[in-house]
Amino acid sequence: LDDSKYQQKLKDVDNKTKQFGASALKMFRDLNTGQPGSFDRMATNIDGLNKKFEGFSRVIVGIGIAEFAKGLLESAERLKDLADSVDVNISRMMEMGAAAITANGSMESVVKMMNKMEVGAQQAADGNTTLRKAFSDVGVTFDDLRNKSPDQIFNQIAISIGKIEDPAKRAQIATELFSRGARTFDFKQYVENIKQTYGTMDQFAESQKRAAE
């Protein structure tokens, strides 16, 4: 896309995103109050504005509206289970999942990597020298592992891996900390995306949590 076409696409996405945001918010509120047909209305009645979604526009250009909607509207129960499995709150989980989509990943792949990371952290604490070096290579200390949340540690590692220029070294550390599946994950793109998505989903967290209960 040339610059003018790209800017026009951004404007179009902004408009669609605003419409989608308001509809999503209404759906989650309906779920809280037990209103029937909220998912059906989501598919047929999109209107209004939700400014919190404006920061997603540049990410959504790559994702596509339909794919973003599919990710956002994942089952509330499933979303809560994923978030609970890695001890991350729902809003952070949604943001990380959205950021992963154009980085050759998904919410599920992020959760798998985080599970492997937490197992590795315990093994490092138990004396595994390979994992101790891997965490050290990305600047993660034992104090970080003790005091930071799992999403903070994951994002810290993602930033460090994204800065590694040597593809072989990058793949080695990603594999050691996150398993072989992380070799194809675009950490650099993920970091660019999470900068835009982080903090934008707090408004939905409580709604999703209640919908899952």
Tab-separated table of C-alpha atoms in Angstrom:
chain	number	residue	atom	x	y	z
A	1	LEU	CA	0.000	0.000	0.000
A	2	ASP	CA	1.249	3.520	-0.734
A	3	ASP	CA	1.001	6.094	2.037
A	4	SER	CA	-2.316	7.631	0.957
A	5	LYS	CA	-4.002	4.245	0.574
A	6	TYR	CA	-2.557	3.089	3.897
A	7	GLN	CA	-3.866	6.160	5.697
A	8	GLN	CA	-7.288	5.685	4.115
A	9	LYS	CA	-7.337	2.081	5.243
A	10	LEU	CA	-6.462	3.187	8.747
A	11	LYS	CA	-9.399	5.603	8.719
A	12	ASP	CA	-11.729	2.873	7.484
A	13	VAL	CA	-10.475	0.504	10.169
A	14	ASP	CA	-10.895	3.200	12.841
A	15	ASN	CA	-14.541	3.607	11.865
A	16	LYS	CA	-15.207	-0.132	11.853
A	17	THR	CA	-13.320	-0.596	15.112
A	18	LYS	CA	-15.341	2.097	16.859
A	19	GLN	CA	-18.545	0.429	15.694
A	20	PHE	CA	-17.330	-2.965	16.794
A	21	GLY	CA	-16.178	-1.686	20.182
A	22	ALA	CA	-19.573	-0.319	21.119
A	23	SER	CA	-21.292	-3.499	20.034
A	24	ALA	CA	-18.840	-5.656	21.992
A	25	LEU	CA	-19.325	-3.555	25.114
A	26	LYS	CA	-23.121	-3.881	24.826
A	27	MET	CA	-22.818	-7.637	24.398
A	28	PHE	CA	-20.667	-8.045	27.508
A	29	ARG	CA	-23.059	-5.879	29.526
A	30	ASP	CA	-25.942	-8.034	28.329
A	31	LEU	CA	-24.063	-11.124	29.421
A	32	ASN	CA	-23.737	-9.619	32.891
A	33	THR	CA	-27.472	-9.011	33.174
A	34	GLY	CA	-28.523	-12.292	31.567
A	35	GLN	CA	-30.129	-10.675	28.534
A	36	PRO	CA	-30.932	-13.329	25.900
A	37	GLY	CA	-29.628	-13.172	22.352
A	38	SER	CA	-26.589	-11.031	23.055
A	39	PHE	CA	-24.352	-13.036	20.743
A	40	ASP	CA	-26.926	-12.883	17.969
A	41	ARG	CA	-27.171	-9.120	18.336
A	42	MET	CA	-23.414	-8.909	18.109
A	43	ALA	CA	-23.585	-10.402	14.639
A	44	THR	CA	-26.468	-8.262	13.394
A	45	ASN	CA	-26.479	-4.956	15.270
A	46	ILE	CA	-23.160	-3.055	15.250
A	47	ASP	CA	-23.351	0.624	16.163
A	48	GLY	CA	-21.944	3.331	18.445
A	49	LEU	CA	-18.462	4.289	19.590
A	50	ASN	CA	-15.928	3.017	22.071
A	51	LYS	CA	-12.783	5.125	22.159
A	52	LYS	CA	-10.776	2.518	24.019
A	53	PHE	CA	-10.514	0.512	20.793
A	54	GLU	CA	-8.925	3.315	18.765
A	55	GLY	CA	-5.456	2.193	19.827
A	56	PHE	CA	-6.079	-1.179	18.173
A	57	SER	CA	-6.522	0.266	14.682
A	58	ARG	CA	-2.958	-0.177	13.449
A	59	VAL	CA	-2.848	-3.726	14.746
A	60	ILE	CA	-6.200	-4.562	13.165
A	61	VAL	CA	-5.020	-3.414	9.722
A	62	GLY	CA	-2.884	-6.545	9.693
A	63	ILE	CA	-5.292	-8.798	11.574
A	64	GLY	CA	-8.503	-7.983	9.749
A	65	ILE	CA	-11.770	-7.043	11.440
A	66	ALA	CA	-13.244	-10.534	11.260
A	67	GLU	CA	-10.206	-12.208	12.793
A	68	PHE	CA	-9.994	-9.631	15.557
A	69	ALA	CA	-13.684	-10.048	16.345
A	70	LYS	CA	-13.299	-13.813	16.437
A	71	GLY	CA	-10.437	-13.524	18.933
A	72	LEU	CA	-12.170	-10.953	21.100
A	73	LEU	CA	-15.427	-12.864	21.306
A	74	GLU	CA	-13.868	-16.143	22.357
A	75	SER	CA	-15.941	-17.994	24.918
A	76	ALA	CA	-15.824	-16.194	28.245
A	77	GLU	CA	-15.323	-19.468	30.070
A	78	ARG	CA	-12.509	-20.548	27.763
A	79	LEU	CA	-10.836	-17.161	28.090
A	80	LYS	CA	-11.023	-17.293	31.875
A	81	ASP	CA	-9.548	-20.804	31.883
A	82	LEU	CA	-6.637	-19.702	29.702
A	83	ALA	CA	-5.943	-16.662	31.865
A	84	ASP	CA	-6.192	-18.633	35.108
A	85	SER	CA	-3.848	-21.337	33.801
A	86	VAL	CA	-0.970	-18.843	33.666
A	87	ASP	CA	-2.110	-16.616	36.547
A	88	VAL	CA	-2.793	-13.601	34.290
A	89	ASN	CA	-5.869	-11.401	34.537
A	90	ILE	CA	-8.400	-11.516	31.723
A	91	SER	CA	-7.720	-8.067	30.323
A	92	ARG	CA	-3.979	-8.780	29.937
A	93	MET	CA	-4.772	-12.150	28.351
A	94	MET	CA	-7.032	-10.544	25.748
A	95	GLU	CA	-4.411	-7.917	24.947
A	96	MET	CA	-1.638	-10.482	24.577
A	97	GLY	CA	-3.836	-12.664	22.398
A	98	ALA	CA	-4.654	-9.755	20.102
A	99	ALA	CA	-0.982	-8.792	19.892
A	100	ALA	CA	-0.012	-12.353	18.956
A	101	ILE	CA	-2.298	-12.671	15.951
A	102	THR	CA	-0.051	-10.857	13.460
A	103	ALA	CA	3.075	-12.298	15.094
A	104	ASN	CA	2.401	-15.849	13.832
A	105	GLY	CA	0.703	-16.736	17.093
A	106	SER	CA	-2.559	-16.814	19.004
A	107	MET	CA	-3.845	-16.552	22.553
A	108	GLU	CA	-3.407	-20.306	22.926
A	109	SER	CA	0.185	-20.251	21.674
A	110	VAL	CA	1.029	-17.442	24.101
A	111	VAL	CA	-0.437	-19.481	26.963
A	112	LYS	CA	1.607	-22.529	25.914
A	113	MET	CA	4.783	-20.443	25.854
A	114	MET	CA	3.982	-18.947	29.257
A	115	ASN	CA	3.355	-22.388	30.750
A	116	LYS	CA	6.730	-23.562	29.440
A	117	MET	CA	8.336	-20.362	30.764
A	118	GLU	CA	6.972	-20.960	34.253
A	119	VAL	CA	8.143	-24.581	34.253
A	120	GLY	CA	11.548	-23.380	33.093
A	121	ALA	CA	11.675	-20.772	35.837
A	122	GLN	CA	11.142	-23.454	38.456
A	123	GLN	CA	13.798	-25.664	36.867
A	124	ALA	CA	16.211	-22.727	36.819
A	125	ALA	CA	15.518	-22.133	40.511
A	126	ASP	CA	16.252	-25.824	41.115
A	127	GLY	CA	19.687	-25.468	39.507
A	128	ASN	CA	19.260	-26.090	35.749
A	129	THR	CA	22.278	-24.216	34.380
A	130	THR	CA	21.024	-24.103	30.761
A	131	LEU	CA	17.824	-22.374	31.782
A	132	ARG	CA	19.602	-20.099	34.221
A	133	LYS	CA	21.789	-18.906	31.346
A	134	ALA	CA	18.775	-18.564	29.014
A	135	PHE	CA	16.952	-16.337	31.496
A	136	SER	CA	20.137	-14.385	32.132
A	137	ASP	CA	20.665	-13.884	28.388
A	138	VAL	CA	17.305	-12.076	28.169
A	139	GLY	CA	17.917	-10.040	31.306
A	140	VAL	CA	15.508	-11.874	33.612
A	141	THR	CA	16.756	-12.227	37.191
A	142	PHE	CA	15.516	-14.356	40.071
A	143	ASP	CA	14.115	-11.182	41.599
A	144	ASP	CA	12.089	-10.660	38.408
A	145	LEU	CA	10.749	-14.199	38.608
A	146	ARG	CA	9.773	-13.690	42.248
A	147	ASN	CA	8.290	-10.205	42.006
A	148	LYS	CA	6.895	-9.673	38.512
A	149	SER	CA	3.671	-11.051	37.078
A	150	PRO	CA	3.879	-13.762	34.368
A	151	ASP	CA	2.705	-11.373	31.646
A	152	GLN	CA	5.354	-8.832	32.653
A	153	ILE	CA	8.068	-11.478	32.480
A	154	PHE	CA	6.808	-12.806	29.142
A	155	ASN	CA	6.771	-9.328	27.637
A	156	GLN	CA	10.217	-8.575	29.072
A	157	ILE	CA	11.585	-11.722	27.431
A	158	ALA	CA	9.772	-10.965	24.170
A	159	ILE	CA	11.417	-7.524	24.028
A	160	SER	CA	14.862	-9.042	24.571
A	161	ILE	CA	14.409	-11.854	22.043
A	162	GLY	CA	13.103	-9.366	19.483
A	163	LYS	CA	16.358	-7.442	19.772
A	164	ILE	CA	18.589	-10.447	19.032
A	165	GLU	CA	19.933	-10.040	15.494
A	166	ASP	CA	21.403	-13.517	15.064
A	167	PRO	CA	18.539	-15.815	13.903
A	168	ALA	CA	20.218	-18.931	15.274
A	169	LYS	CA	20.749	-17.376	18.699
A	170	ARG	CA	17.207	-15.999	18.703
A	171	ALA	CA	15.762	-19.427	17.863
A	172	GLN	CA	17.943	-21.133	20.474
A	173	ILE	CA	16.840	-18.899	23.342
A	174	ALA	CA	13.193	-18.927	22.242
A	175	THR	CA	13.276	-22.733	22.177
A	176	GLU	CA	14.968	-23.009	25.573
A	177	LEU	CA	12.477	-20.687	27.266
A	178	PHE	CA	9.278	-21.311	25.295
A	179	SER	CA	9.686	-24.660	23.413
A	180	ARG	CA	10.204	-25.388	19.708
A	181	GLY	CA	6.912	-23.789	18.708
A	182	ALA	CA	8.337	-20.381	19.612
A	183	ARG	CA	10.809	-20.532	16.718
A	184	THR	CA	8.210	-19.230	14.291
A	185	PHE	CA	6.764	-16.620	16.647
A	186	ASP	CA	7.616	-13.070	15.558
A	187	PHE	CA	8.679	-11.529	18.865
A	188	LYS	CA	9.573	-8.213	17.295
A	189	GLN	CA	6.103	-7.828	15.775
A	190	TYR	CA	4.466	-8.981	18.987
A	191	VAL	CA	6.295	-6.280	20.945
A	192	GLU	CA	5.155	-3.619	18.483
A	193	ASN	CA	1.590	-4.871	18.823
A	194	ILE	CA	1.540	-5.147	22.616
A	195	LYS	CA	2.636	-1.522	22.879
A	196	GLN	CA	-0.672	-0.621	21.228
A	197	THR	CA	-2.934	-3.167	22.911
A	198	TYR	CA	-1.604	-3.053	26.482
A	199	GLY	CA	-4.073	-1.444	28.871
A	200	THR	CA	-6.959	-1.244	26.402
A	201	MET	CA	-9.020	-4.211	27.641
A	202	ASP	CA	-9.508	-3.351	31.296
A	203	GLN	CA	-13.056	-2.202	30.585
A	204	PHE	CA	-14.058	-5.742	29.535
A	205	ALA	CA	-12.226	-7.761	32.155
A	206	GLU	CA	-14.956	-7.804	34.796
A	207	SER	CA	-17.661	-8.492	32.221
A	208	GLN	CA	-15.806	-11.507	30.861
A	209	LYS	CA	-15.075	-12.801	34.347
A	210	ARG	CA	-18.707	-12.587	35.406
A	211	ALA	CA	-19.899	-14.141	32.144
A	212	ALA	CA	-17.694	-17.147	32.831
A	213	GLU	CA	-19.051	-17.688	36.342
